[in-house]
C-alpha positions as a Python dict, from the first residue, in 0.01 Angstrom:
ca = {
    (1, 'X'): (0, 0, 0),
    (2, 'X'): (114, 333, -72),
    (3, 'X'): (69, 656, 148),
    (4, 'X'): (-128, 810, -71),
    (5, 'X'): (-396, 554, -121),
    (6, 'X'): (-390, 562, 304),
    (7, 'X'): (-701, 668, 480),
    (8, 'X'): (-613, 919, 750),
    (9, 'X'): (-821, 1100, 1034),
    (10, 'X'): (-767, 1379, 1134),
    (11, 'X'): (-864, 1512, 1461),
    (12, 'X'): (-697, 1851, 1481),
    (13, 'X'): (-801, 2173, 1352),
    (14, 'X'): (-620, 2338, 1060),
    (15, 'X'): (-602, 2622, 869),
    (16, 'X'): (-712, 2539, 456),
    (17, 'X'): (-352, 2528, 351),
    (18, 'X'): (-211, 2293, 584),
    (19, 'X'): (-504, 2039, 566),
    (20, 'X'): (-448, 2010, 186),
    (21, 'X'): (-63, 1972, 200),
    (22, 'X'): (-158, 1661, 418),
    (23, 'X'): (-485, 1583, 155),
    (24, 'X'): (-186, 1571, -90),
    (25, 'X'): (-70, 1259, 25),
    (26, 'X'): (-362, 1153, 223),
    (27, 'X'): (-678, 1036, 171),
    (28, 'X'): (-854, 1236, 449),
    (29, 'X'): (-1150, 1225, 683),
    (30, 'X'): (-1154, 1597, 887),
    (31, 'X'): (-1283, 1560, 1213),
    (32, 'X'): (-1179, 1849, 1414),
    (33, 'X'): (-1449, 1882, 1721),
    (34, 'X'): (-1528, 1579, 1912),
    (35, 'X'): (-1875, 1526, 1806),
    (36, 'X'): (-1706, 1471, 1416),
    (37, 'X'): (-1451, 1217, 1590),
    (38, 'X'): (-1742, 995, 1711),
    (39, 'X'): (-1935, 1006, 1331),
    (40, 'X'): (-1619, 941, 1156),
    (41, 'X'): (-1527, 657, 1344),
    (42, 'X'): (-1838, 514, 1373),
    (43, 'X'): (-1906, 565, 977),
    (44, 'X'): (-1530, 534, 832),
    (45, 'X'): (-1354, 328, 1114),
    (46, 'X'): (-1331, 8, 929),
    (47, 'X'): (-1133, 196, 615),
    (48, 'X'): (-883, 391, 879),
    (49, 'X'): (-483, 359, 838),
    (50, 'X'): (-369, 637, 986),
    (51, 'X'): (-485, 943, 1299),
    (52, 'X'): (-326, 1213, 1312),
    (53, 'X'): (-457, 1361, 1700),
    (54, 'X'): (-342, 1578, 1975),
    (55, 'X'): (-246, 1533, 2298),
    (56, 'X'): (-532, 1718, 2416),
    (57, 'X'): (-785, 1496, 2238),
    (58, 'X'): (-607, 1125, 2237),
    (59, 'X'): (-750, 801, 2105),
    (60, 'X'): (-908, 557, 2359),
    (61, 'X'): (-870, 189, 2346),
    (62, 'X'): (-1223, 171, 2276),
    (63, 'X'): (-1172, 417, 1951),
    (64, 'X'): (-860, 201, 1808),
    (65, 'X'): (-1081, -146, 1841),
    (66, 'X'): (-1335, 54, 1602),
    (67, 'X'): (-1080, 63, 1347),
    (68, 'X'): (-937, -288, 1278),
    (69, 'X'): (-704, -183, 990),
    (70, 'X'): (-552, 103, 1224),
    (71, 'X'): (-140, 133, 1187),
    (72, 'X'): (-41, 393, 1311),
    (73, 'X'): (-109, 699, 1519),
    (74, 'X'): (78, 1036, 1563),
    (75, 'X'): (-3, 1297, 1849),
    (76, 'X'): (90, 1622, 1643),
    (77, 'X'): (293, 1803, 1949),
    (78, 'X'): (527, 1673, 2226),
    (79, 'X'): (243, 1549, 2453),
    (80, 'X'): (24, 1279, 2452),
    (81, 'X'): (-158, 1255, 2742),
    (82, 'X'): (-466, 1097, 2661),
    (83, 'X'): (-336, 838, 2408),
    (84, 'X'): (-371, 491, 2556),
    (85, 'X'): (-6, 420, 2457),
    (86, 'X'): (-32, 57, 2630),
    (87, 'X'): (-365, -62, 2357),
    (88, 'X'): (-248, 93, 2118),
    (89, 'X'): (135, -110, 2134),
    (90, 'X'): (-68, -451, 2245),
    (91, 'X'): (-194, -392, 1919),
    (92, 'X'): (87, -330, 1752),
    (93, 'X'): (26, -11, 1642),
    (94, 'X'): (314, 227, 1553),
    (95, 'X'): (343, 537, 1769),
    (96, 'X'): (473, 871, 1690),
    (97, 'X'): (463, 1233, 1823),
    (98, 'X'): (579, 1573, 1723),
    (99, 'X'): (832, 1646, 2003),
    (100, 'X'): (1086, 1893, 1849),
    (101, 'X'): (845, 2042, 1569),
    (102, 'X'): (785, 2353, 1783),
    (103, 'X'): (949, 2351, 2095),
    (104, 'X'): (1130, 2695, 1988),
    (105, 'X'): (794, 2867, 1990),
    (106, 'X'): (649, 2758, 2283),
    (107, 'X'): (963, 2877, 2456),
    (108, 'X'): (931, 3198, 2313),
    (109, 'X'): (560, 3197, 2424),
    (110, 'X'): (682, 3126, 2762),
    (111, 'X'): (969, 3425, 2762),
    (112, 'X'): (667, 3634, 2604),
    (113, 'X'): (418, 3557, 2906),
    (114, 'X'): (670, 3623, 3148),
    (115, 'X'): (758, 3952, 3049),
    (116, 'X'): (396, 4065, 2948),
    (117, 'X'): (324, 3926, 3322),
    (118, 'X'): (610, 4091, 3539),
    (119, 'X'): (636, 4385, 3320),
    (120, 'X'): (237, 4424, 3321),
    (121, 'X'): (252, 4486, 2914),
    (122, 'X'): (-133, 4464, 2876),
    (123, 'X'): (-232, 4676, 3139),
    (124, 'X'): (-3, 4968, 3012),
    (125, 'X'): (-86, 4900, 2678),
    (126, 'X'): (-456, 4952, 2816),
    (127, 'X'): (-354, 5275, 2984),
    (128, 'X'): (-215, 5438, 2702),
    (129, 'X'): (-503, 5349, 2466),
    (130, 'X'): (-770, 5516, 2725),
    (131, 'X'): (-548, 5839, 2736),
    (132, 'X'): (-358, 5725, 3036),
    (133, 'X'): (5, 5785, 3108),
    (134, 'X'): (256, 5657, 3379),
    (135, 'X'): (173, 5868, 3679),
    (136, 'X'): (51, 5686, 4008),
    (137, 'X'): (149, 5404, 3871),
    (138, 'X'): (393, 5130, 4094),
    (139, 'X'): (685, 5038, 3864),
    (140, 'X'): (639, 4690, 3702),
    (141, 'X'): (875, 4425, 3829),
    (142, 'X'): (1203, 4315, 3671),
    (143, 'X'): (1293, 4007, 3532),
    (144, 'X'): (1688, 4048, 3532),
    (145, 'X'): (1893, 3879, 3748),
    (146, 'X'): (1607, 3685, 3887),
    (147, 'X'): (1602, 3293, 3968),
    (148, 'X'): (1432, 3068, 3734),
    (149, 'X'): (1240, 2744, 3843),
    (150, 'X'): (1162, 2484, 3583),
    (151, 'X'): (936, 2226, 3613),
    (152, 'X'): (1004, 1954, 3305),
    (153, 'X'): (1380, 2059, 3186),
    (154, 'X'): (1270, 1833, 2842),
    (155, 'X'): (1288, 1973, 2521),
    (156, 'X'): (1070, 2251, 2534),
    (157, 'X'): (1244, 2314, 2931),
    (158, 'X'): (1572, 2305, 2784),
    (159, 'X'): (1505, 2568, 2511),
    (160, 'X'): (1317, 2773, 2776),
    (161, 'X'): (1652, 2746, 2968),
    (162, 'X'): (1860, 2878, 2697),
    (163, 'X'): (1652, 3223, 2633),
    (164, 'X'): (1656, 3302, 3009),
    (165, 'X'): (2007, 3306, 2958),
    (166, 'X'): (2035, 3606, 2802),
    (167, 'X'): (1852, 3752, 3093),
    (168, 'X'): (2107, 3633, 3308),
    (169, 'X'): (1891, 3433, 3514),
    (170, 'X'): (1996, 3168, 3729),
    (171, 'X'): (1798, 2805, 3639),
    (172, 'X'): (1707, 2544, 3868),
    (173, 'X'): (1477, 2262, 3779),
    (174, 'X'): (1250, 1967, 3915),
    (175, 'X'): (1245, 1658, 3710),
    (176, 'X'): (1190, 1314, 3780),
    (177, 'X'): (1531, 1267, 3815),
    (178, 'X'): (1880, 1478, 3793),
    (179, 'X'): (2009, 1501, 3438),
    (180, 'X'): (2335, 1463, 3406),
    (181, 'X'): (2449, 1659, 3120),
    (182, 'X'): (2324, 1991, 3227),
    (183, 'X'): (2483, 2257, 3496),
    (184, 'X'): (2179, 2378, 3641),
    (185, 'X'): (2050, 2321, 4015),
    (186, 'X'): (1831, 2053, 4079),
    (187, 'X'): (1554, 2003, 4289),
    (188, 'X'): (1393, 1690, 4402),
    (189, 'X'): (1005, 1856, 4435),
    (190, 'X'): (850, 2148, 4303),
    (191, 'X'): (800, 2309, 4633),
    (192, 'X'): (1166, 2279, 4713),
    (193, 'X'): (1232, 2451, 4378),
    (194, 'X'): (944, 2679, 4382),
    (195, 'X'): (1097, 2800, 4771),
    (196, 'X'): (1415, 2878, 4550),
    (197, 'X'): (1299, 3084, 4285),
    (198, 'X'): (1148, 3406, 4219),
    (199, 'X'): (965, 3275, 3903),
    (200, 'X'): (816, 2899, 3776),
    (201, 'X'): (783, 2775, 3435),
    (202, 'X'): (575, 2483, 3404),
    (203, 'X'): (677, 2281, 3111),
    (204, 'X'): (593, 1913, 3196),
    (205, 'X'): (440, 1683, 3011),
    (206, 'X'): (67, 1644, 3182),
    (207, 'X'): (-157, 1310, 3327),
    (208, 'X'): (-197, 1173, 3569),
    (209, 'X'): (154, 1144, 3717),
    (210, 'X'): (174, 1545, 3712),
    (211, 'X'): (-176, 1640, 3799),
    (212, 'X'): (-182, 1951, 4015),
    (213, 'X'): (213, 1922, 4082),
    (214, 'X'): (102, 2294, 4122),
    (215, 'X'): (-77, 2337, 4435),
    (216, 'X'): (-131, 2546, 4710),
    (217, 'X'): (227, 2457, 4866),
    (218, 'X'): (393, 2546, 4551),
    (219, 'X'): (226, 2865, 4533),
    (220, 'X'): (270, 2952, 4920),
    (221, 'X'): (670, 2826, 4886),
    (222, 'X'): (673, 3063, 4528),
    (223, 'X'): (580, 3359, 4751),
    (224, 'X'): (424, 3704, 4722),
    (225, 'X'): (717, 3834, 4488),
    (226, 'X'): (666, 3513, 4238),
    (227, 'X'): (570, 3464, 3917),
    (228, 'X'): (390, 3134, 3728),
    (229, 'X'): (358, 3067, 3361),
    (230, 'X'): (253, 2730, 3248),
    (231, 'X'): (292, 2647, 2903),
    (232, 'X'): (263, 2221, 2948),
    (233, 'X'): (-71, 2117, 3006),
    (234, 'X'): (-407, 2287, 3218),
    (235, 'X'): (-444, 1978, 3395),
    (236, 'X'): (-67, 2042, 3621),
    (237, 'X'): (-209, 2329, 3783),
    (238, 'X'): (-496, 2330, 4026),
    (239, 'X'): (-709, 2646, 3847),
    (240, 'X'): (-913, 2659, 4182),
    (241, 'X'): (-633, 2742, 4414),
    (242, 'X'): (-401, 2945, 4189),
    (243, 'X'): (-718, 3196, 4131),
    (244, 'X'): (-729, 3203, 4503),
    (245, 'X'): (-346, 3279, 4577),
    (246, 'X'): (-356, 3552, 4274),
    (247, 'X'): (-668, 3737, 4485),
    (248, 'X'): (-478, 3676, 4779),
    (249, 'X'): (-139, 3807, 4656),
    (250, 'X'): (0, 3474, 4715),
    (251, 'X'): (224, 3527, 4469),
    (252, 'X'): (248, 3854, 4210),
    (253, 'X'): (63, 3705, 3917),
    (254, 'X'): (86, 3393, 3637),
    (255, 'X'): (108, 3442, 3278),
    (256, 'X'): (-78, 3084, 3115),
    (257, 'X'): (-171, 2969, 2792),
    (258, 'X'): (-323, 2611, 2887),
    (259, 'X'): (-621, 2504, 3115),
    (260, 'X'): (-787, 2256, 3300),
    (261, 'X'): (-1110, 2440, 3132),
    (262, 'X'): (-1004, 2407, 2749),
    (263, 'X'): (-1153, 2450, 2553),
    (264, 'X'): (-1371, 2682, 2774),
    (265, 'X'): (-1251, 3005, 2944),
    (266, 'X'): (-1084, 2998, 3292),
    (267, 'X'): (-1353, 3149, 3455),
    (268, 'X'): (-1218, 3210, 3788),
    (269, 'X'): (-921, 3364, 3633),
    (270, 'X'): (-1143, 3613, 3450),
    (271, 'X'): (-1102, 3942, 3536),
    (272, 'X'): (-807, 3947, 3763),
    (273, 'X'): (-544, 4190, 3693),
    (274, 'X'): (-222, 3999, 3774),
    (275, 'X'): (-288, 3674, 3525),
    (276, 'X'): (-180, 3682, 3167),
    (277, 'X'): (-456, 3505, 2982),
    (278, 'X'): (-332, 3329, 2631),
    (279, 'X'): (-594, 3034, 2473),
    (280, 'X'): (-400, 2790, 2392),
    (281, 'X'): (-135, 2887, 2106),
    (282, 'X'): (174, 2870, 2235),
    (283, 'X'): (301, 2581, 1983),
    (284, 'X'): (187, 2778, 1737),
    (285, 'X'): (365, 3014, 1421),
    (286, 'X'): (352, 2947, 1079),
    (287, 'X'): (719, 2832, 1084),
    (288, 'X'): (609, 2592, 1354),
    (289, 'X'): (288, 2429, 1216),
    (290, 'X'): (489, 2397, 884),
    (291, 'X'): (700, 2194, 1116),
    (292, 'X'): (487, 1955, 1273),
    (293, 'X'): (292, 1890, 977),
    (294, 'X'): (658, 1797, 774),
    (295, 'X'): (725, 1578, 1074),
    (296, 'X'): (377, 1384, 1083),
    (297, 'X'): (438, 1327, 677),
    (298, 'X'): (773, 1219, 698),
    (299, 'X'): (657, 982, 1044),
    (300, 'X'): (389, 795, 794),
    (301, 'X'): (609, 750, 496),
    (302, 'X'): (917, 607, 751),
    (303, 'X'): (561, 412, 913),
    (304, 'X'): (463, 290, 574),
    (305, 'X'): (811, 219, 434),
    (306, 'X'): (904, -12, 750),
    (307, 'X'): (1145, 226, 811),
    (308, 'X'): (1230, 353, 1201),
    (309, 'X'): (1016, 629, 1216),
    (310, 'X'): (1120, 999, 1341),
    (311, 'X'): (985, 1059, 1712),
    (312, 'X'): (848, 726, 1808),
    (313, 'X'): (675, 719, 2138),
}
């Protein structure tokens, strides 16, 4: 079989130009929004090859038994959360992801919502635009010199680590584990690093095994001078209690662009001043979704070929 005469779904929204550079070697079945997922596989599962899915979104066990001709699946970022990896591999089912594809922008994403946080860049842009000007205002905080926290020094952490460089910051991070090719000061808990530093960048992979590792002792060890910004996944902080700590003053204020909400507003972040509000687009650029698209492609020809593919999972 050839990839183009492979049936693919498709369970990610994307722009017209995108979904037709995959409908070039694809034969395609768009289902973007969950209620589409359930009709195509119900009405095209038997004639499926390939999904193409998100982290976000997944494929149960229950979905891949619908679709007995199924090869191979590809989450289109880093994470894949809610993909059962273990039926899909009892199957035999090849497993790919996008890890690499845009790392560089969600780390610039990150940078961004940490300066647009401490330096309070929509409020002032606000100001200006209703004929304010700087007068009675408190200055906004600095980010120079500061001590970085990183929760998940993968990939993405790593490239996170590299920008905050140049703002001379000093980088400590909480993994599973020390890693032992980098110079930077480990913790063994989030609290323990979140004591340590004046700011925290979430950038773990979410599920279960990181499920509210942000939680009210994080945010009372972070402090009233801290600063959060999650880029991983909604589901690693606890929404409830960071919207209490940022009325509280807690800590300063959070900059995030995922939530345990999606695709619904956070509403009990909602009109607080200190939080940074983003919906979800971190990963995202045209120079990045160029990216993970070329990697899915070039994952189901490698698939397809028998040849080891590019990011297995």
């Amino acid at each position: 079989m050839t990839l183009a005469r492979r049936r693919c779904l498709v369970l990610h929204r994307f722009s017209a130009a995108h979904l037709a550079e995959i409908e070039a070697q694809l034969d395609v079945i768009y289902a973007p929004d969950t209620a589409q997922q359930a009709e195509a596989i119900a009405t095209h599962g038997k004639d499926i090859d390939i999904v193409l899915t998100i982290g976000a979104r997944g494929l149960t066990a229950d979905e891949m038994d619908a679709m007995p001709r199924l090869a191979f699946v590809c989450a289109l970022g880093a994470g894949y959360e809610r993909l059962d990896v273990d039926a899909a591999r009892a199957r035999g089912i090849a497993l790919a992801n996008g890890a690499g594809a845009n790392d560089a922008c969600v780390a610039d994403h990150a940078m961004g919502l940490l300066l647009a946080v401490t330096r309070q860049i929509p409020r002032l842009d606000q100001r200006v635009r209703e004929g304010g000007w700087r007068e009675g205002l408190p200055p906004p905080a600095s980010v120079y010199g500061k001590r970085l926290g990183i929760i998940g020094l993968g990939t993405i952490g790593r490239q996170i680590a590299r920008r905050a460089a140049g703002f001379d910051l000093a980088i400590g991070y909480h993994n599973r584990r020390p890693l032992s090719d980098v110079d930077h000061a480990y913790f063994d808990s989030a609290a323990a690093l979140a004591q340590w530093a004046d700011i925290l960048i979430v950038a773990t992979p979410g599920g279960a095994e990181t499920r509210h590792i942000v939680n009210a002792d994080v945010l009372q060890a972070l402090g009233p001078r801290g600063y959060l910004v999650n880029i991983a996944r909604g589901s690693v902080v606890d929404t409830a209690t960071l919207a209490q700590a940022l009325r509280d003053g807690v800590i300063a204020g959070a900059g995030l662009d995922v939530y345990e909400s999606e695709p619904d507003a956070p509403a009990d972040l909602i009109g607080l001043h200190n939080v940074v509000l983003t919906p979800h687009v971190a990963g995202a650029s045209p120079e990045a979704i160029a990216a993970t698209v070329a990697s899915f492609l070039d994952n189901a020809e490698r698939q397809v070929a028998g040849r080891p593919l590019r990011t297995p999972i």
